[in-house]
Amino acid sequence: MIRKYNDNEIPTLVNIWEQSSRIAHPFLTEEFTLMVKQAMKETYLPNSNTWVYVEANNILGFISMIENEIGGLFVSPKHHAKGIGTALVNHMKQFHKNLEVEVFYQNKIGKPFYEKYGFKVFKEYIMESTNQKVLRMKTN
């Protein structure tokens, strides 16, 4: 089941984000990861349109949207490659004809996922705070 998240679920979402992020972004510094973790709790989740994927009363993944942009899509590592990310993106397609996302070039999980889904790169830049290449992608 996919539903909107509740504020009291933020700790669960941050935990899923941290587990997934450490696997997808091993190239990021610990300092940057801790900074984003705090921002997830205080800024990103409270200010985005976030939906959760729930199975047997457990949140297995979530997607956070800012208008038509996927601000974050994270699935518990134990549940990767089971269609949860695809289900969440498909759910958002009901509300937005075209979706956009930014993904680190070195992200060996997210980048192939978005490419498989049909997202195409339309811009690249170096994120100053990480010195990492970021791809801006969108659906057609």
PDB file of N, CA and C in Angstrom, residues 23-79:
ATOM      1  N   ILE A  23      24.803   2.830   1.169  1.00  0.00           N
ATOM      2  CA  ILE A  23      25.094   1.845   0.112  1.00  0.00           C
ATOM      3  C   ILE A  23      25.229   2.551  -1.240  1.00  0.00           C
ATOM      4  N   ALA A  24      24.317   3.473  -1.523  1.00  0.00           N
ATOM      5  CA  ALA A  24      24.296   4.149  -2.827  1.00  0.00           C
ATOM      6  C   ALA A  24      25.365   5.225  -2.963  1.00  0.00           C
ATOM      7  N   HIS A  25      25.793   5.790  -1.838  1.00  0.00           N
ATOM      8  CA  HIS A  25      26.714   6.936  -1.867  1.00  0.00           C
ATOM      9  C   HIS A  25      27.968   6.704  -1.008  1.00  0.00           C
ATOM     10  N   PRO A  26      28.700   5.633  -1.206  1.00  0.00           N
ATOM     11  CA  PRO A  26      29.893   5.395  -0.381  1.00  0.00           C
ATOM     12  C   PRO A  26      30.988   6.435  -0.619  1.00  0.00           C
ATOM     13  N   PHE A  27      30.867   7.205  -1.670  1.00  0.00           N
ATOM     14  CA  PHE A  27      31.853   8.217  -2.040  1.00  0.00           C
ATOM     15  C   PHE A  27      31.653   9.531  -1.289  1.00  0.00           C
ATOM     16  N   LEU A  28      30.554   9.669  -0.550  1.00  0.00           N
ATOM     17  CA  LEU A  28      30.299  10.906   0.195  1.00  0.00           C
ATOM     18  C   LEU A  28      30.983  10.853   1.558  1.00  0.00           C
ATOM     19  N   THR A  29      31.412  12.007   2.037  1.00  0.00           N
ATOM     20  CA  THR A  29      32.093  12.060   3.335  1.00  0.00           C
ATOM     21  C   THR A  29      31.091  11.855   4.469  1.00  0.00           C
ATOM     22  N   GLU A  30      31.600  11.394   5.592  1.00  0.00           N
ATOM     23  CA  GLU A  30      30.766  11.219   6.782  1.00  0.00           C
ATOM     24  C   GLU A  30      30.182  12.561   7.225  1.00  0.00           C
ATOM     25  N   GLU A  31      30.977  13.597   7.128  1.00  0.00           N
ATOM     26  CA  GLU A  31      30.524  14.936   7.518  1.00  0.00           C
ATOM     27  C   GLU A  31      29.315  15.365   6.677  1.00  0.00           C
ATOM     28  N   PHE A  32      29.391  15.162   5.369  1.00  0.00           N
ATOM     29  CA  PHE A  32      28.284  15.533   4.490  1.00  0.00           C
ATOM     30  C   PHE A  32      27.052  14.684   4.803  1.00  0.00           C
ATOM     31  N   THR A  33      27.247  13.386   4.998  1.00  0.00           N
ATOM     32  CA  THR A  33      26.131  12.480   5.300  1.00  0.00           C
ATOM     33  C   THR A  33      25.424  12.892   6.579  1.00  0.00           C
ATOM     34  N   LEU A  34      26.165  13.245   7.612  1.00  0.00           N
ATOM     35  CA  LEU A  34      25.563  13.677   8.878  1.00  0.00           C
ATOM     36  C   LEU A  34      24.807  14.991   8.712  1.00  0.00           C
ATOM     37  N   MET A  35      25.338  15.887   7.891  1.00  0.00           N
ATOM     38  CA  MET A  35      24.670  17.152   7.634  1.00  0.00           C
ATOM     39  C   MET A  35      23.316  16.907   6.934  1.00  0.00           C
ATOM     40  N   VAL A  36      23.308  16.021   5.948  1.00  0.00           N
ATOM     41  CA  VAL A  36      22.077  15.722   5.225  1.00  0.00           C
ATOM     42  C   VAL A  36      21.090  14.996   6.143  1.00  0.00           C
ATOM     43  N   LYS A  37      21.591  14.125   7.001  1.00  0.00           N
ATOM     44  CA  LYS A  37      20.714  13.411   7.937  1.00  0.00           C
ATOM     45  C   LYS A  37      19.935  14.407   8.798  1.00  0.00           C
ATOM     46  N   GLN A  38      20.614  15.404   9.302  1.00  0.00           N
ATOM     47  CA  GLN A  38      19.944  16.431  10.105  1.00  0.00           C
ATOM     48  C   GLN A  38      18.933  17.205   9.269  1.00  0.00           C
ATOM     49  N   ALA A  39      19.326  17.538   8.051  1.00  0.00           N
ATOM     50  CA  ALA A  39      18.430  18.276   7.154  1.00  0.00           C
ATOM     51  C   ALA A  39      17.209  17.433   6.779  1.00  0.00           C
ATOM     52  N   MET A  40      17.382  16.126   6.675  1.00  0.00           N
ATOM     53  CA  MET A  40      16.243  15.241   6.387  1.00  0.00           C
ATOM     54  C   MET A  40      15.172  15.415   7.460  1.00  0.00           C
ATOM     55  N   LYS A  41      15.608  15.396   8.723  1.00  0.00           N
ATOM     56  CA  LYS A  41      14.676  15.495   9.853  1.00  0.00           C
ATOM     57  C   LYS A  41      14.015  16.864   9.938  1.00  0.00           C
ATOM     58  N   GLU A  42      14.818  17.896   9.764  1.00  0.00           N
ATOM     59  CA  GLU A  42      14.354  19.247  10.054  1.00  0.00           C
ATOM     60  C   GLU A  42      13.772  19.998   8.854  1.00  0.00           C
ATOM     61  N   THR A  43      14.256  19.678   7.660  1.00  0.00           N
ATOM     62  CA  THR A  43      13.878  20.474   6.493  1.00  0.00           C
ATOM     63  C   THR A  43      13.264  19.650   5.373  1.00  0.00           C
ATOM     64  N   TYR A  44      14.017  18.670   4.860  1.00  0.00           N
ATOM     65  CA  TYR A  44      13.597  17.983   3.646  1.00  0.00           C
ATOM     66  C   TYR A  44      12.256  17.263   3.792  1.00  0.00           C
ATOM     67  N   LEU A  45      12.136  16.377   4.770  1.00  0.00           N
ATOM     68  CA  LEU A  45      10.884  15.629   4.912  1.00  0.00           C
ATOM     69  C   LEU A  45       9.701  16.523   5.294  1.00  0.00           C
ATOM     70  N   PRO A  46       9.860  17.416   6.264  1.00  0.00           N
ATOM     71  CA  PRO A  46       8.708  18.255   6.614  1.00  0.00           C
ATOM     72  C   PRO A  46       8.242  19.179   5.486  1.00  0.00           C
ATOM     73  N   ASN A  47       9.109  19.486   4.533  1.00  0.00           N
ATOM     74  CA  ASN A  47       8.761  20.440   3.482  1.00  0.00           C
ATOM     75  C   ASN A  47       8.555  19.814   2.109  1.00  0.00           C
ATOM     76  N   SER A  48       8.411  18.509   2.071  1.00  0.00           N
ATOM     77  CA  SER A  48       8.166  17.847   0.789  1.00  0.00           C
ATOM     78  C   SER A  48       6.858  17.065   0.865  1.00  0.00           C
ATOM     79  N   ASN A  49       6.414  16.622  -0.277  1.00  0.00           N
ATOM     80  CA  ASN A  49       5.216  15.802  -0.386  1.00  0.00           C
ATOM     81  C   ASN A  49       5.695  14.353  -0.387  1.00  0.00           C
ATOM     82  N   THR A  50       5.608  13.688   0.763  1.00  0.00           N
ATOM     83  CA  THR A  50       6.218  12.370   0.926  1.00  0.00           C
ATOM     84  C   THR A  50       5.171  11.274   1.054  1.00  0.00           C
ATOM     85  N   TRP A  51       5.431  10.199   0.326  1.00  0.00           N
ATOM     86  CA  TRP A  51       4.581   9.013   0.316  1.00  0.00           C
ATOM     87  C   TRP A  51       5.411   7.818   0.750  1.00  0.00           C
ATOM     88  N   VAL A  52       4.789   6.880   1.450  1.00  0.00           N
ATOM     89  CA  VAL A  52       5.481   5.685   1.931  1.00  0.00           C
ATOM     90  C   VAL A  52       4.873   4.436   1.314  1.00  0.00           C
ATOM     91  N   TYR A  53       5.714   3.437   1.159  1.00  0.00           N
ATOM     92  CA  TYR A  53       5.280   2.113   0.706  1.00  0.00           C
ATOM     93  C   TYR A  53       5.238   1.243   1.952  1.00  0.00           C
ATOM     94  N   VAL A  54       4.053   0.731   2.271  1.00  0.00           N
ATOM     95  CA  VAL A  54       3.853  -0.027   3.507  1.00  0.00           C
ATOM     96  C   VAL A  54       3.409  -1.449   3.178  1.00  0.00           C
ATOM     97  N   GLU A  55       4.019  -2.401   3.875  1.00  0.00           N
ATOM     98  CA  GLU A  55       3.639  -3.807   3.741  1.00  0.00           C
ATOM     99  C   GLU A  55       3.644  -4.410   5.140  1.00  0.00           C
ATOM    100  N   ALA A  56       2.577  -5.058   5.532  1.00  0.00           N
ATOM    101  CA  ALA A  56       2.440  -5.660   6.864  1.00  0.00           C
ATOM    102  C   ALA A  56       2.768  -4.643   7.960  1.00  0.00           C
ATOM    103  N   ASN A  57       2.239  -3.445   7.809  1.00  0.00           N
ATOM    104  CA  ASN A  57       2.438  -2.344   8.768  1.00  0.00           C
ATOM    105  C   ASN A  57       3.879  -1.872   8.908  1.00  0.00           C
ATOM    106  N   ASN A  58       4.745  -2.241   7.982  1.00  0.00           N
ATOM    107  CA  ASN A  58       6.137  -1.786   7.987  1.00  0.00           C
ATOM    108  C   ASN A  58       6.392  -0.912   6.775  1.00  0.00           C
ATOM    109  N   ILE A  59       7.050   0.225   7.007  1.00  0.00           N
ATOM    110  CA  ILE A  59       7.441   1.100   5.902  1.00  0.00           C
ATOM    111  C   ILE A  59       8.693   0.510   5.271  1.00  0.00           C
ATOM    112  N   LEU A  60       8.607   0.215   3.981  1.00  0.00           N
ATOM    113  CA  LEU A  60       9.737  -0.391   3.269  1.00  0.00           C
ATOM    114  C   LEU A  60      10.463   0.604   2.374  1.00  0.00           C
ATOM    115  N   GLY A  61       9.823   1.731   2.082  1.00  0.00           N
ATOM    116  CA  GLY A  61      10.445   2.730   1.234  1.00  0.00           C
ATOM    117  C   GLY A  61       9.601   3.986   1.195  1.00  0.00           C
ATOM    118  N   PHE A  62      10.168   5.034   0.598  1.00  0.00           N
ATOM    119  CA  PHE A  62       9.436   6.288   0.483  1.00  0.00           C
ATOM    120  C   PHE A  62       9.939   7.106  -0.691  1.00  0.00           C
ATOM    121  N   ILE A  63       9.080   8.021  -1.120  1.00  0.00           N
ATOM    122  CA  ILE A  63       9.429   8.970  -2.176  1.00  0.00           C
ATOM    123  C   ILE A  63       8.996  10.348  -1.699  1.00  0.00           C
ATOM    124  N   SER A  64       9.888  11.319  -1.834  1.00  0.00           N
ATOM    125  CA  SER A  64       9.592  12.701  -1.449  1.00  0.00           C
ATOM    126  C   SER A  64       9.626  13.558  -2.699  1.00  0.00           C
ATOM    127  N   MET A  65       8.562  14.316  -2.894  1.00  0.00           N
ATOM    128  CA  MET A  65       8.410  15.131  -4.085  1.00  0.00           C
ATOM    129  C   MET A  65       8.405  16.613  -3.736  1.00  0.00           C
ATOM    130  N   ILE A  66       8.984  17.410  -4.606  1.00  0.00           N
ATOM    131  CA  ILE A  66       8.893  18.865  -4.567  1.00  0.00           C
ATOM    132  C   ILE A  66       8.379  19.235  -5.956  1.00  0.00           C
ATOM    133  N   GLU A  67       7.085  19.490  -6.023  1.00  0.00           N
ATOM    134  CA  GLU A  67       6.386  19.646  -7.290  1.00  0.00           C
ATOM    135  C   GLU A  67       6.583  18.379  -8.116  1.00  0.00           C
ATOM    136  N   ASN A  68       7.184  18.468  -9.328  1.00  0.00           N
ATOM    137  CA  ASN A  68       7.365  17.264 -10.142  1.00  0.00           C
ATOM    138  C   ASN A  68       8.755  16.644  -9.992  1.00  0.00           C
ATOM    139  N   GLU A  69       9.536  17.143  -9.032  1.00  0.00           N
ATOM    140  CA  GLU A  69      10.893  16.625  -8.827  1.00  0.00           C
ATOM    141  C   GLU A  69      10.937  15.608  -7.699  1.00  0.00           C
ATOM    142  N   ILE A  70      11.583  14.478  -7.982  1.00  0.00           N
ATOM    143  CA  ILE A  70      11.806  13.478  -6.948  1.00  0.00           C
ATOM    144  C   ILE A  70      12.976  13.984  -6.097  1.00  0.00           C
ATOM    145  N   GLY A  71      12.649  14.458  -4.915  1.00  0.00           N
ATOM    146  CA  GLY A  71      13.681  14.952  -4.006  1.00  0.00           C
ATOM    147  C   GLY A  71      14.419  13.801  -3.338  1.00  0.00           C
ATOM    148  N   GLY A  72      13.759  12.674  -3.225  1.00  0.00           N
ATOM    149  CA  GLY A  72      14.375  11.489  -2.643  1.00  0.00           C
ATOM    150  C   GLY A  72      13.514  10.272  -2.895  1.00  0.00           C
ATOM    151  N   LEU A  73      14.159   9.176  -3.214  1.00  0.00           N
ATOM    152  CA  LEU A  73      13.506   7.877  -3.382  1.00  0.00           C
ATOM    153  C   LEU A  73      14.418   6.860  -2.725  1.00  0.00           C
ATOM    154  N   PHE A  74      13.948   6.295  -1.627  1.00  0.00           N
ATOM    155  CA  PHE A  74      14.779   5.371  -0.874  1.00  0.00           C
ATOM    156  C   PHE A  74      13.970   4.165  -0.440  1.00  0.00           C
ATOM    157  N   VAL A  75      14.585   2.993  -0.594  1.00  0.00           N
ATOM    158  CA  VAL A  75      13.966   1.729  -0.216  1.00  0.00           C
ATOM    159  C   VAL A  75      14.917   1.023   0.732  1.00  0.00           C
ATOM    160  N   SER A  76      14.357   0.417   1.770  1.00  0.00           N
ATOM    161  CA  SER A  76      15.168  -0.346   2.717  1.00  0.00           C
ATOM    162  C   SER A  76      16.022  -1.349   1.941  1.00  0.00           C
ATOM    163  N   PRO A  77      17.335  -1.408   2.208  1.00  0.00           N
ATOM    164  CA  PRO A  77      18.211  -2.293   1.441  1.00  0.00           C
ATOM    165  C   PRO A  77      17.748  -3.752   1.384  1.00  0.00           C
ATOM    166  N   LYS A  78      17.098  -4.238   2.421  1.00  0.00           N
ATOM    167  CA  LYS A  78      16.603  -5.625   2.427  1.00  0.00           C
ATOM    168  C   LYS A  78      15.502  -5.839   1.389  1.00  0.00           C
ATOM    169  N   HIS A  79      14.951  -4.746   0.893  1.00  0.00           N
ATOM    170  CA  HIS A  79      13.826  -4.847  -0.032  1.00  0.00           C
ATOM    171  C   HIS A  79      14.130  -4.255  -1.415  1.00  0.00           C
TER     172      HIS A  79
END
